[in-house]
Amino acid sequence: GKTELAKAHARALGLPIVIISMNQFKAGSGNGVNELMNQINKALLINPFTVILFDEIEKADYHVLEGMFTVMSEKVFTYYEKVGDNQT
């Protein structure tokens, strides 16, 4: 269905595709918007012209979606990894 269509679209454009399972961002999962943004940023650092598919987006916690839409509407991504107690 929709996932296969997105894959075909990426192939037709000659672009890589990253599929992020939004199921891992269910309420109570402990994963939040920072983890989601890091996954997106990692994909965009490798190739800024990447098709990103948010698979099963309807299963994600409302707060994660709200944070994701807020950050994406600003069109600014900042990548950091936790190294010890410091953020880089």
Short mmCIF file of C-alpha atoms in Angstrom, two decimals:
data_model
loop_
_atom_site.label_atom_id
_atom_site.label_comp_id
_atom_site.label_asym_id
_atom_site.label_seq_id
_atom_site.Cartn_x
_atom_site.Cartn_y
_atom_site.Cartn_z
CA GLY A 1 0.00 0.00 0.00
CA LYS A 2 1.26 3.38 1.09
CA THR A 3 4.71 2.17 2.16
CA GLU A 4 5.34 0.47 -1.18
CA LEU A 5 4.16 3.60 -2.99
CA ALA A 6 6.65 5.73 -1.03
CA LYS A 7 9.46 3.27 -1.80
CA ALA A 8 8.58 3.31 -5.50
CA HIS A 9 8.46 7.11 -5.47
CA ALA A 10 11.94 7.31 -3.89
CA ARG A 11 13.32 4.80 -6.42
CA ALA A 12 11.79 6.75 -9.32
CA LEU A 13 13.43 9.93 -8.06
CA GLY A 14 16.72 8.14 -7.41
CA LEU A 15 16.64 9.14 -3.75
CA PRO A 16 17.33 7.12 -0.62
CA ILE A 17 14.42 6.38 1.67
CA VAL A 18 14.45 6.15 5.45
CA ILE A 19 11.47 4.49 7.10
CA ILE A 20 10.85 5.54 10.68
CA SER A 21 8.42 3.29 12.51
CA MET A 22 6.29 5.65 14.56
CA ASN A 23 5.08 2.63 16.53
CA GLN A 24 8.20 3.07 18.70
CA PHE A 25 6.85 6.46 19.80
CA LYS A 26 3.63 5.21 21.40
CA ALA A 27 2.47 6.73 24.67
CA GLY A 28 4.52 5.32 27.53
CA SER A 29 7.32 4.05 25.26
CA GLY A 30 9.87 6.44 26.73
CA ASN A 31 10.89 7.63 23.27
CA GLY A 32 10.18 11.27 22.64
CA VAL A 33 10.48 14.00 20.09
CA ASN A 34 14.27 14.35 20.67
CA GLU A 35 14.84 10.73 19.67
CA LEU A 36 12.64 11.19 16.61
CA MET A 37 14.44 14.37 15.56
CA ASN A 38 17.81 12.63 15.97
CA GLN A 39 16.68 9.85 13.64
CA ILE A 40 15.58 12.42 11.06
CA ASN A 41 18.79 14.42 11.43
CA LYS A 42 20.99 11.34 11.02
CA ALA A 43 19.24 10.55 7.75
CA LEU A 44 19.56 14.13 6.50
CA LEU A 45 23.23 14.36 7.45
CA ILE A 46 23.97 11.39 5.22
CA ASN A 47 21.94 12.80 2.35
CA PRO A 48 19.87 15.99 2.61
CA PHE A 49 17.74 14.78 -0.31
CA THR A 50 16.20 11.82 1.48
CA VAL A 51 12.61 10.65 1.40
CA ILE A 52 11.50 10.12 5.00
CA LEU A 53 8.50 7.87 5.56
CA PHE A 54 6.79 8.06 8.94
CA ASP A 55 5.35 4.55 8.96
CA GLU A 56 2.30 3.93 11.17
CA ILE A 57 2.19 7.60 12.15
CA GLU A 58 -1.28 7.16 13.62
CA LYS A 59 0.24 5.06 16.43
CA ALA A 60 2.58 7.77 17.70
CA ASP A 61 1.85 9.65 20.89
CA TYR A 62 0.12 12.98 20.33
CA HIS A 63 2.89 14.90 22.13
CA VAL A 64 5.57 13.40 19.89
CA LEU A 65 3.58 14.36 16.79
CA GLU A 66 2.98 17.87 18.09
CA GLY A 67 6.68 18.34 18.78
CA MET A 68 7.63 16.86 15.41
CA PHE A 69 5.27 19.15 13.51
CA THR A 70 6.49 22.20 15.45
CA VAL A 71 10.14 21.49 14.69
CA MET A 72 9.47 20.60 11.06
CA SER A 73 7.40 23.74 10.50
CA GLU A 74 10.40 25.80 11.60
CA LYS A 75 12.53 23.94 9.00
CA VAL A 76 15.52 23.91 11.37
CA PHE A 77 17.20 20.71 12.49
CA THR A 78 19.99 20.50 15.04
CA TYR A 79 21.78 17.22 15.46
CA TYR A 80 23.38 16.14 18.69
CA GLU A 81 24.44 12.90 20.29
CA LYS A 82 24.71 12.31 23.98
CA VAL A 83 28.33 11.81 24.90
CA GLY A 84 28.71 11.17 28.61
CA ASP A 85 26.91 13.99 30.38
CA ASN A 86 27.55 16.52 27.59
CA GLN A 87 25.44 17.27 24.54
CA THR A 88 27.44 17.83 21.36
#
